Every structure is written in C-alpha cells, then in structure tokens.
Coordinates of C-alpha atoms and ligand atoms in Angstrom, one line a residue:
M1 CA -59.5 101.2 58.3
G2 CA -60.3 97.5 58.6
F3 CA -63.8 96.2 58.9
P4 CA -66.6 98.7 59.2
K5 CA -68.5 99.3 62.5
N6 CA -71.7 97.1 62.5
F7 CA -70.0 94.5 60.3
L8 CA -72.3 91.5 60.3
W9 CA -70.3 88.6 61.6
G10 CA -71.7 85.2 61.8
G11 CA -72.3 81.9 60.2
A12 CA -74.3 80.2 57.5
L13 CA -76.3 77.0 57.4
A14 CA -78.8 75.4 55.1
S15 CA -82.0 73.8 56.4
N16 CA -81.7 70.4 54.5
Q17 CA -78.0 70.0 55.8
C18 CA -78.8 70.8 59.5
E19 CA -82.4 70.5 60.6
G20 CA -83.3 66.6 60.0
A21 CA -87.1 66.2 61.1
Y22 CA -87.5 65.6 57.3
D23 CA -90.9 64.3 57.6
E24 CA -92.1 66.0 60.7
D25 CA -95.0 68.4 61.2
G26 CA -96.3 68.2 57.7
K27 CA -93.2 68.7 55.8
G28 CA -93.1 67.3 52.4
L29 CA -90.1 65.6 50.6
S30 CA -87.6 68.2 49.4
V31 CA -85.1 67.1 46.7
P32 CA -82.0 66.0 49.3
D33 CA -84.4 64.0 51.2
L34 CA -84.1 61.4 48.2
V35 CA -80.3 61.5 47.9
L36 CA -78.3 58.9 49.5
G37 CA -74.9 59.8 51.0
G38 CA -71.8 58.7 49.5
D39 CA -68.0 58.7 49.6
V40 CA -65.3 57.8 47.1
N41 CA -66.3 54.3 46.6
T42 CA -70.0 54.7 46.6
P43 CA -70.9 57.6 44.5
R44 CA -74.0 59.6 45.5
T45 CA -77.5 57.9 44.4
I46 CA -80.9 59.2 43.9
C47 CA -84.2 57.2 43.9
S48 CA -87.5 58.6 43.7
Y49 CA -88.9 56.8 46.7
I50 CA -87.3 56.2 50.1
L51 CA -85.4 52.9 50.3
E52 CA -85.8 51.3 53.6
D53 CA -82.9 50.4 55.6
R54 CA -80.4 52.9 53.9
F55 CA -78.9 55.8 55.3
Y56 CA -80.1 59.4 54.2
P57 CA -77.9 62.1 55.9
S58 CA -80.6 64.8 55.5
H59 CA -83.3 62.8 57.3
Q60 CA -81.9 63.7 60.7
A61 CA -78.9 65.8 59.7
V62 CA -77.6 67.3 63.2
D63 CA -81.1 67.8 64.5
F64 CA -81.3 71.5 64.5
Y65 CA -85.1 71.1 64.0
H66 CA -85.1 70.0 67.9
R67 CA -82.0 71.5 69.1
Y68 CA -82.1 75.2 67.6
K69 CA -82.2 76.9 71.0
E70 CA -79.0 75.2 72.1
D71 CA -77.4 76.2 68.8
I72 CA -78.5 79.7 68.5
Q73 CA -77.2 80.0 72.1
L74 CA -73.8 78.8 71.2
F75 CA -73.8 81.0 68.4
A76 CA -74.6 84.0 70.5
Q77 CA -71.9 82.9 72.9
M78 CA -69.3 83.5 70.0
G79 CA -71.0 86.9 69.7
F80 CA -72.7 86.5 66.2
K81 CA -74.4 89.4 64.7
A82 CA -75.9 87.5 62.0
L83 CA -77.0 84.0 61.2
R84 CA -77.8 82.9 57.6
L85 CA -80.1 80.0 57.3
S86 CA -82.7 78.9 54.7
I87 CA -86.4 78.2 54.9
N88 CA -87.1 74.6 53.6
W89 CA -89.8 75.2 50.9
G90 CA -91.1 71.8 51.6
R91 CA -92.1 72.9 55.3
I92 CA -94.3 75.7 53.8
F93 CA -95.6 74.1 51.0
P94 CA -95.1 70.3 51.5
K95 CA -96.0 69.7 47.6
G96 CA -94.9 73.0 46.2
D97 CA -98.4 73.3 44.3
D98 CA -100.5 73.2 47.4
D99 CA -103.2 75.8 47.9
K100 CA -102.5 76.7 51.4
P101 CA -99.3 77.1 53.5
N102 CA -98.6 74.6 56.2
E103 CA -99.0 76.5 59.6
K104 CA -96.6 74.2 61.6
G105 CA -93.9 74.8 59.1
L106 CA -94.5 78.6 59.4
A107 CA -94.3 78.4 63.1
F108 CA -91.1 76.7 63.3
Y109 CA -89.4 79.5 61.5
D110 CA -91.1 82.0 63.6
K111 CA -89.4 80.3 66.6
V112 CA -86.1 80.2 65.1
F113 CA -86.1 83.9 64.0
D114 CA -87.4 84.9 67.6
E115 CA -84.6 83.1 69.0
C116 CA -82.1 84.8 66.9
L117 CA -83.5 88.1 67.7
K118 CA -83.4 87.5 71.3
Y119 CA -79.6 87.4 71.0
N120 CA -79.6 90.5 68.6
I121 CA -78.7 88.1 65.7
E122 CA -79.9 89.2 62.3
P123 CA -81.4 86.3 60.2
I124 CA -80.3 86.2 56.7
V125 CA -82.5 84.0 54.9
T126 CA -82.1 82.1 51.8
L127 CA -85.6 81.2 50.2
C128 CA -84.3 78.2 48.4
H129 CA -80.9 76.3 49.2
Y130 CA -81.4 73.2 47.1
E131 CA -85.0 72.5 48.9
M132 CA -87.5 72.2 46.0
P133 CA -90.4 70.1 46.9
W134 CA -89.8 66.7 45.4
N135 CA -93.2 66.9 43.8
L136 CA -92.3 70.0 41.7
V137 CA -89.5 68.0 40.2
K138 CA -91.5 64.8 39.4
K139 CA -94.8 66.7 38.1
Y140 CA -93.0 69.8 36.4
Q141 CA -89.5 69.2 36.0
G142 CA -88.7 71.9 38.5
F143 CA -88.0 75.4 37.0
Y144 CA -88.0 73.9 33.4
S145 CA -91.7 74.5 33.9
R146 CA -92.9 78.3 33.8
Q147 CA -95.5 77.1 36.3
T148 CA -92.9 76.6 39.1
I149 CA -92.2 80.6 38.9
D150 CA -95.9 81.0 40.2
F151 CA -95.4 78.5 43.0
Y152 CA -92.1 80.0 44.0
V153 CA -93.5 83.4 44.1
K154 CA -96.4 82.3 46.1
Y155 CA -94.0 80.7 48.7
V156 CA -91.8 83.6 48.9
T157 CA -94.7 86.1 49.2
T158 CA -96.1 83.9 52.1
C159 CA -92.6 84.1 53.7
F160 CA -92.2 87.8 53.2
E161 CA -95.5 88.5 54.5
R162 CA -95.1 86.3 57.6
Y163 CA -91.7 87.3 58.5
K164 CA -91.6 91.0 57.4
D165 CA -90.9 92.3 60.8
K166 CA -88.3 89.8 61.9
V167 CA -86.3 89.4 58.6
K168 CA -84.8 92.0 56.6
Y169 CA -82.0 90.1 54.6
W170 CA -83.2 87.7 52.2
L171 CA -81.5 85.8 49.5
T172 CA -83.5 84.4 46.5
F173 CA -81.6 81.3 45.4
N174 CA -78.5 79.6 46.7
E175 CA -75.5 79.6 44.2
I176 CA -78.0 80.2 41.3
N177 CA -74.8 79.8 38.9
A178 CA -74.9 76.1 40.0
G179 CA -77.3 75.9 37.0
T180 CA -74.5 76.9 34.4
M181 CA -72.6 73.7 35.3
G182 CA -74.3 70.7 33.4
E183 CA -73.5 68.4 36.3
P184 CA -76.7 66.4 37.1
L185 CA -76.6 66.7 40.9
A186 CA -75.9 70.5 40.8
S187 CA -78.9 70.8 38.0
L188 CA -81.3 68.7 40.3
Y189 CA -80.1 70.9 43.5
G190 CA -80.2 74.3 41.8
L191 CA -82.9 73.9 39.4
G192 CA -85.0 71.0 40.4
Y193 CA -84.3 69.5 36.8
M194 CA -84.3 66.1 35.8
S195 CA -84.8 64.8 32.3
Q196 CA -88.4 63.0 31.5
E197 CA -86.4 59.7 30.7
D198 CA -84.6 59.8 34.2
L199 CA -87.6 60.6 36.0
Q200 CA -89.2 57.4 34.7
R201 CA -86.5 55.4 36.4
T202 CA -88.1 53.1 39.0
K203 CA -84.7 52.0 40.4
P204 CA -81.9 53.8 42.2
C205 CA -79.3 55.5 40.1
T206 CA -76.0 57.4 40.5
F207 CA -75.7 61.1 39.5
D208 CA -73.2 59.9 36.7
E209 CA -76.0 57.9 35.0
L210 CA -78.2 61.0 34.8
K211 CA -78.7 63.0 31.4
D212 CA -78.0 66.8 31.1
N213 CA -79.7 68.8 28.3
P214 CA -78.1 72.3 28.0
E215 CA -81.0 73.9 26.3
H216 CA -83.6 72.7 28.9
R217 CA -81.0 73.7 31.7
Y218 CA -80.8 77.5 30.4
I219 CA -84.5 77.5 30.0
A220 CA -84.7 76.5 33.7
L221 CA -82.2 78.9 34.8
H222 CA -83.9 81.7 33.0
N223 CA -87.1 80.7 34.7
E224 CA -85.1 81.1 38.0
F225 CA -84.1 84.5 36.9
V226 CA -87.6 85.6 36.3
A227 CA -88.5 84.0 39.6
S228 CA -85.9 85.8 41.5
A229 CA -86.7 89.2 40.1
L230 CA -90.5 88.7 40.7
A231 CA -89.3 87.8 44.5
V232 CA -87.5 91.2 44.4
I233 CA -90.4 93.2 43.1
K234 CA -93.1 91.4 45.5
G235 CA -90.6 91.9 48.6
H236 CA -90.1 95.5 47.9
E237 CA -93.9 95.7 47.6
I238 CA -94.2 94.4 51.2
N239 CA -91.4 96.0 52.9
L240 CA -89.3 98.6 51.2
N241 CA -86.6 98.2 53.7
F242 CA -85.7 94.4 52.7
M243 CA -82.4 93.8 51.5
I244 CA -82.7 91.3 48.9
G245 CA -79.6 89.7 47.4
N246 CA -78.5 87.1 44.8
M247 CA -76.1 84.2 45.9
S248 CA -73.4 83.1 43.6
S249 CA -70.9 80.5 43.9
H250 CA -67.7 82.3 43.2
L251 CA -64.8 80.5 42.2
T252 CA -61.4 82.5 41.3
W253 CA -60.1 81.1 37.9
Y254 CA -56.6 81.8 36.9
P255 CA -54.9 80.8 33.5
H256 CA -52.8 77.8 33.9
T257 CA -50.1 79.2 31.9
C258 CA -49.4 82.6 29.8
N259 CA -50.5 80.6 26.6
P260 CA -52.9 82.9 25.0
K261 CA -55.4 80.0 24.5
D262 CA -55.5 79.3 28.3
I263 CA -56.1 83.1 28.9
L264 CA -59.1 82.9 26.5
A265 CA -60.6 79.6 27.8
C266 CA -60.1 81.1 31.5
Q267 CA -62.1 84.3 30.5
E268 CA -65.0 82.1 29.2
K269 CA -65.1 80.1 32.4
D270 CA -64.8 83.2 34.8
T271 CA -67.6 85.2 32.7
M272 CA -69.9 82.0 32.1
F273 CA -69.6 80.6 35.5
N274 CA -68.8 83.6 37.9
D275 CA -70.3 86.7 36.2
F276 CA -73.3 85.5 33.9
C277 CA -76.0 85.1 36.6
A278 CA -75.0 88.0 38.8
D279 CA -74.6 90.4 35.8
V280 CA -78.2 89.4 35.0
Q281 CA -79.3 89.8 38.5
V282 CA -77.3 93.2 39.3
R283 CA -77.9 94.8 35.8
G284 CA -81.2 93.3 34.8
E285 CA -80.3 92.2 31.4
Y286 CA -78.5 89.1 29.7
P287 CA -74.8 90.2 28.8
E288 CA -73.8 90.0 25.3
Y289 CA -71.3 87.3 26.1
A290 CA -73.9 85.0 27.3
L291 CA -75.9 85.4 24.1
A292 CA -72.7 84.6 22.1
Y293 CA -72.0 81.7 24.1
F294 CA -75.5 80.5 23.6
R295 CA -75.3 81.2 19.7
K296 CA -71.9 79.2 19.8
N297 CA -73.3 76.3 21.5
N298 CA -76.5 76.3 19.5
I299 CA -78.8 77.2 22.3
D300 CA -82.0 78.8 21.1
Y301 CA -82.6 81.6 23.5
S302 CA -86.0 82.8 22.3
F303 CA -87.1 81.9 25.8
I304 CA -86.0 85.5 26.7
T305 CA -89.2 87.2 25.9
E306 CA -89.9 91.2 25.9
E307 CA -92.1 90.5 29.1
D308 CA -89.5 88.7 30.9
K309 CA -86.9 91.3 29.9
K310 CA -89.0 93.9 31.6
I311 CA -89.3 91.9 34.8
L312 CA -85.5 91.5 35.0
K313 CA -85.0 95.1 34.7
E314 CA -87.6 95.9 37.4
G315 CA -86.4 93.3 39.9
I316 CA -82.7 93.8 40.3
I317 CA -81.0 92.8 43.7
D318 CA -80.0 95.3 46.3
M319 CA -76.8 93.4 47.4
Y320 CA -74.5 90.9 46.0
T321 CA -74.0 87.9 48.2
F322 CA -71.5 85.2 47.4
S323 CA -69.8 81.7 48.6
Y324 CA -65.9 81.5 48.3
Y325 CA -64.0 78.4 49.2
I326 CA -61.2 77.8 46.5
S327 CA -59.7 78.9 43.3
N328 CA -58.7 76.6 40.4
C329 CA -56.9 76.8 37.1
V330 CA -58.0 76.6 33.5
S331 CA -56.1 75.0 30.8
V332 CA -56.5 73.7 27.2
D333 CA -54.1 71.1 27.7
P334 CA -56.1 67.8 28.4
K335 CA -53.1 66.1 29.9
V336 CA -53.0 68.7 32.7
E337 CA -53.1 67.6 36.2
K338 CA -56.4 68.0 37.7
I339 CA -57.8 68.7 40.9
G340 CA -61.5 68.5 42.4
G341 CA -63.3 71.5 44.2
N342 CA -66.4 73.2 45.2
L343 CA -69.1 72.4 42.6
V344 CA -66.5 72.1 40.0
G345 CA -62.8 71.1 39.8
G346 CA -60.0 72.4 37.5
A347 CA -56.3 72.3 36.8
K348 CA -54.1 72.0 39.7
N349 CA -52.3 75.2 40.8
P350 CA -48.6 74.3 41.7
Y351 CA -48.6 77.3 44.2
L352 CA -51.3 76.2 46.3
K353 CA -52.0 73.7 49.0
A354 CA -55.2 71.8 49.0
S355 CA -57.5 70.2 51.7
E356 CA -58.1 66.5 52.2
W357 CA -60.7 66.8 49.6
G358 CA -58.7 68.4 47.1
W359 CA -60.0 72.0 47.5
Q360 CA -57.4 74.4 47.1
I361 CA -56.8 77.0 49.7
D362 CA -56.4 80.5 48.3
P363 CA -57.1 83.5 50.3
D364 CA -55.6 85.8 47.8
G365 CA -58.0 84.7 45.4
L366 CA -60.9 86.1 47.7
G367 CA -59.0 89.5 47.9
F368 CA -58.8 89.5 44.2
T369 CA -62.4 88.4 43.9
L370 CA -63.5 91.2 46.2
N371 CA -61.8 94.0 44.5
K372 CA -62.9 92.7 41.1
L373 CA -66.6 92.6 42.3
S374 CA -66.2 95.9 43.6
S375 CA -65.0 97.6 40.5
R376 CA -67.6 95.5 38.4
Y377 CA -70.6 96.6 40.5
P378 CA -69.6 99.9 42.0
N379 CA -71.2 100.7 45.4
L380 CA -73.3 97.6 45.8
P381 CA -73.1 96.2 49.0
L382 CA -71.0 92.8 49.2
M383 CA -71.5 90.0 51.6
V384 CA -69.5 86.8 51.8
V385 CA -72.2 84.5 52.9
E386 CA -70.0 81.2 52.8
N387 CA -66.5 80.4 53.3
G388 CA -64.9 77.5 55.5
F389 CA -62.8 74.6 55.7
G390 CA -64.1 71.1 55.4
A391 CA -61.9 68.7 57.4
V392 CA -61.7 65.5 59.5
D393 CA -61.5 66.4 63.4
K394 CA -60.1 64.4 65.9
V395 CA -61.7 64.4 69.4
E396 CA -58.9 64.2 72.2
E397 CA -59.6 61.9 75.2
D398 CA -60.4 64.9 77.2
G399 CA -63.1 65.9 74.7
S400 CA -60.9 68.7 73.3
I401 CA -60.7 69.4 69.3
H402 CA -57.6 71.0 68.1
D403 CA -58.4 72.5 64.9
D404 CA -55.6 74.6 63.9
Y405 CA -56.1 74.0 60.4
R406 CA -59.4 75.5 60.3
I407 CA -58.2 78.6 62.2
D408 CA -55.3 79.1 59.8
Y409 CA -57.8 79.0 57.0
F410 CA -60.2 81.5 58.8
R411 CA -57.2 83.8 59.8
S412 CA -55.8 84.0 56.3
H413 CA -59.4 84.5 54.5
I414 CA -60.4 87.2 57.2
Q415 CA -57.1 88.8 56.6
A416 CA -57.8 89.0 52.9
M417 CA -61.3 90.5 53.6
K418 CA -59.8 93.1 55.9
E419 CA -57.2 94.3 53.1
A420 CA -60.0 94.5 50.7
C421 CA -62.0 96.8 53.2
D422 CA -58.8 98.7 53.4
D423 CA -59.0 99.0 49.6
G424 CA -62.3 100.5 49.8
V425 CA -64.3 97.5 48.9
N426 CA -68.0 97.8 50.3
L427 CA -68.2 94.6 52.5
I428 CA -71.0 94.4 54.9
G429 CA -71.1 90.9 56.3
Y430 CA -69.3 87.6 56.5
T431 CA -70.9 84.3 57.5
S432 CA -68.8 81.2 57.8
W433 CA -69.8 78.1 56.3
G434 CA -71.2 75.6 58.7
P435 CA -70.6 77.3 62.0
I436 CA -71.7 73.9 63.5
D437 CA -70.7 70.6 62.0
I438 CA -73.5 69.6 59.3
V439 CA -74.0 67.3 56.4
S440 CA -71.9 68.0 53.4
A441 CA -73.8 68.9 50.3
G442 CA -71.4 67.4 47.9
T443 CA -70.7 64.3 49.4
G444 CA -73.3 63.7 52.0
Q445 CA -70.8 63.0 54.6
L446 CA -70.6 64.1 58.3
Y447 CA -66.9 63.0 58.3
K448 CA -66.3 66.2 56.4
R449 CA -66.6 68.8 59.2
Y450 CA -66.8 72.5 58.9
G451 CA -68.0 73.5 62.3
F452 CA -66.6 75.8 65.4
I453 CA -68.9 73.4 67.2
Y454 CA -68.6 69.6 67.0
V455 CA -71.5 67.3 66.5
D456 CA -71.4 63.7 67.8
R457 CA -73.1 62.4 64.6
H458 CA -71.4 59.9 62.0
D459 CA -71.8 58.4 58.5
D460 CA -72.8 55.1 59.8
G461 CA -75.8 56.8 61.7
T462 CA -74.2 56.4 65.2
G463 CA -73.8 59.3 67.5
D464 CA -75.9 61.2 70.2
F465 CA -76.1 64.5 68.6
S466 CA -74.2 66.3 71.6
R467 CA -72.4 69.5 70.8
S468 CA -68.9 70.4 71.9
K469 CA -66.6 73.4 71.4
K470 CA -63.6 73.1 69.3
D471 CA -60.6 75.5 69.6
S472 CA -62.0 77.6 66.6
F473 CA -65.0 78.4 68.7
Y474 CA -62.8 80.4 71.1
W475 CA -60.8 82.0 68.1
Y476 CA -63.9 83.2 66.3
K477 CA -65.3 84.6 69.3
K478 CA -62.1 86.7 69.8
C479 CA -62.3 87.6 66.0
I480 CA -65.9 89.1 66.3
E481 CA -65.3 90.8 69.7
S482 CA -62.3 92.6 68.1
N483 CA -64.2 93.5 64.9
G484 CA -61.6 91.3 63.1
E485 CA -58.5 93.1 64.5
I486 CA -57.4 89.9 66.7
I487 CA -57.0 87.1 64.4
Ligands
LIG501 C1 -71.7 75.4 48.9 C2 -73.0 75.3 49.1 O1 -71.4 75.2 47.2 O2 -70.6 74.5 49.5 C3 -73.3 74.2 50.4 O3 -74.0 76.2 49.1 C4 -72.2 73.3 50.7 O4 -74.7 73.9 50.5 C5 -70.9 74.1 50.7 O5 -72.4 72.7 51.9 C6 -69.6 73.2 50.9 O6 -69.9 72.1 50.1 P1 -69.7 70.7 50.8 O7 -69.9 69.9 49.6 O8 -68.2 70.5 51.5 O9 -70.9 70.6 51.6

C-alpha cells in the first residue's frame, strides 16, 4: 500500500522564524520580536521595548522576506507538493486592534502564495504561529481578554477573504496545547499571556522570572478554542472547500516503569497534554477528564458558557494536524534521571538515543501516535505538519554538508508513517520542519539547524544569508519522487 497518491509532501516554516524584516512595510512588533536569543549559559530574555546593540534572532531571521523566490524555487527542486507557512498577524494588523488591515502586508503573502502556486505547491497556512501583535499582549493580556477573540476573527476573516482562491488548507493556531503547560515562554508564545505584574516590568527579565497563573491560562486557552471555532465557522461561510485544521504538539508519553502510579501519571499527562485540546476541537466539547482535572486543581471553569458551548460544537475542525519530534517517559519518582525535549521534558528512556539538545529519537512513537489518533478520531484526515532533526552541521572545505544523522532521522520516521498508512491510517500529508535553516523557537539559536538547505547565518549576527544544499536535500528529493518508496 504505502503512501496514498496525491500525498502532500513538503516542508513547514513559521514567519517569525524565517522572514526577518521585522519592521518593514508597516509590520508591527509581534511577540518573538521582543525575545532575545539564548543558549545554556544565557537563558532567553524578554523586554517590553527593543534594546539597542543586542541580537534579536527574529529581526532578520534568514531573510525569507526578501529571498522567498529563491527559497520556493529550491523547495520546488526537491519536488514539494505543499509548503506550510504562517502569516504574521502583525504584518496584517500591526497593532492587532487596528481598524483597517495593512495592504503592504497582505500584498506580501499574495506574492508568496503566487510563487508557490507557480510550482504547484499547495500552501498550508498557519494563521497564528506564536505571532500575536505585541500591542495585544500589552493592552489586553492576549487571549486572556475576550476582546482578543474579536481581533483574531477580524484578522482571519481578512485572510480568508483575500486568499480564498489561493489557499485551501488553514490551521487556526500552532500547537494550541502549549497553553496547557504553565511554562511562561509557552504561555506568551501560545496565548499572548503575561501577568499584569510582569507586564509592568521596565527592565529585561528571563522567562524563569515570569509568573504562571493556571486559572488565567485556562481562560486564555478557552478563548482560543472559541476563536478557533469561530474561524472555522467563518472560513466555511467564505469557502466551503476550505480544509481547516487544529494544530497540536503531540509527544508520545510512556510510563517509565510498570508501577501502576507511573501508569496513572502517564495517563493524565497523555490526556491533558495530547488529547484535551484536540478533543475540544474535533468533538466540539470539553471532555469529562478535563473538567475533573479542573476540579482537582481548583480551577473554576464557569468560563465555559452555554453560548460558547454552541460555538465549539459548530466550529469543529476538518482535519487533525500535529507536530511530532520526540517521546518522553513519565515517572512519579522524583529522583529519576530527566531529559529535555520539545516544549516539555520528561524522564529519560534507557532504550532511546537523543539529539545534542537532549531530544529523544523515537520513530516508533510516531507510528504508535498515528494509530492512536486514527482510532480516536476515525475517518478524520491526519497530517504530520512538523517533524525534523535539530543538529549542528559542518560545512566542508568544498562547501558540501554531510548530514547523514538528519537523513537517518527522516528515513526512520517516514518508514513509520508508511507502515501506519499500511495499517489504514488516513494520513494525507507530511511537512518536515524547517526545510531550510531557520531560527529555533525554543532557544533562539541559528546554530541548531533543521534544514535540507543550509543558510550562512550565525548566532553572532554574522553570515551572508547565502543558501546551499546539504546531502539531505538530494535524499528528500528522491523520497518525494518515489512517493516515499526510496528512503
Ligand atoms: C515546535 C514549534 O514546537 O518545535 C516550532 O512549532 C519549533 O516553531 C519546533 O521551531 C522546533 O523547536 P526548536 O526549539 O528546536 O525550534
């Protein structure tokens, strides 16, 4: 069997991580534009105004804003059928609460989509990939305020109307479940939420210093559910052919041991991190286990009103899309060895190897997840819209880059997807993360590279932005040409 005909092979990017041009053509500041890069010695820092003489990775990123033609042509050379990218909200509504959209911002994405369509590359558009206008954070605490729902709906309606003949696939929010985590960086990126106290700070501060407020966070997440459902309703009014999806981060969790306490802790982690948001968006209602979780944690959920329940029911999504990078273990033993990971870490799995950033490599976890999703949501089309390997690449003297480790990662994950297709999973597409090197969302580094295409840009701000092909470029081209048969 293998992959279906017309499978959407491609790559995925986020505006704030690739475009740069952070203040060009009328764009307002978006959240990542205020976040400084970081590494193990200097944790990520935020300041409510731009600090002179500091390096902000998103300000120029890899300059996709000016080089999108060259980049899309390279993607076309690999045979891409799809390109997932995000519209930067701040290019369209610079302050978020503006009366009118910014025509120059709209025109930019017209050009990008036209360039994709020229090569028969289907755009898959994320409407918000951590790019809330900073003004909405400052004035409204992001989605904590219900008013932000209206600003979002106005923004997405503008996009749907403008691009209705160019874009069919839309994702309402990137990794909406980042809002369940309680990590200040994830809350700010995912929900645009910062506490009043933290918003009053006039000096730079690290994310560890920021406060989490679980009740506020779940209110903000609820408002995002409502905003997403309203977007689905609006989108279908504008074009019935739109396929509008959720986007969830999916991390496979295993109990660290067969201690029943580990099994129960793992079940709670799996449901509250992986299933909760998607259940709301696929089934149109809060699952009972989430309400029980709220009760156990003293979270007053009277924010779920009768009117909102109706909206959630009407605005269910057309496809389920998710990112998958790693798996982690859950243990109730506080002394267990820990490991990092995408968005959230866990207990170390003795059977798995990890990347230099401590992300455990687990293709079987992807196969397991695809089968799980297929039985949880029968018949719903699934798409893996992020999957990839962040590594340090070495440029040889002749300019070649031998990234076998990346090829190994892709080979094993694509094999797992193929087996899932054989199992009858309704998988319709795969967009690998960072087909060209971009800024890391978690660390702000350029040193952590994901691309099939290398970009000469570095964490000290040097580099001429030139592009070159890594070995994985030729490998992925063959994979796509053979519809995943030659890997
Ligand atoms: C996902 C995000 O969680 O992980 C991306 O949607 C991000 O924006 C990706 O880039 C990889 O994480 P990182 O921290 O290596 O960039």
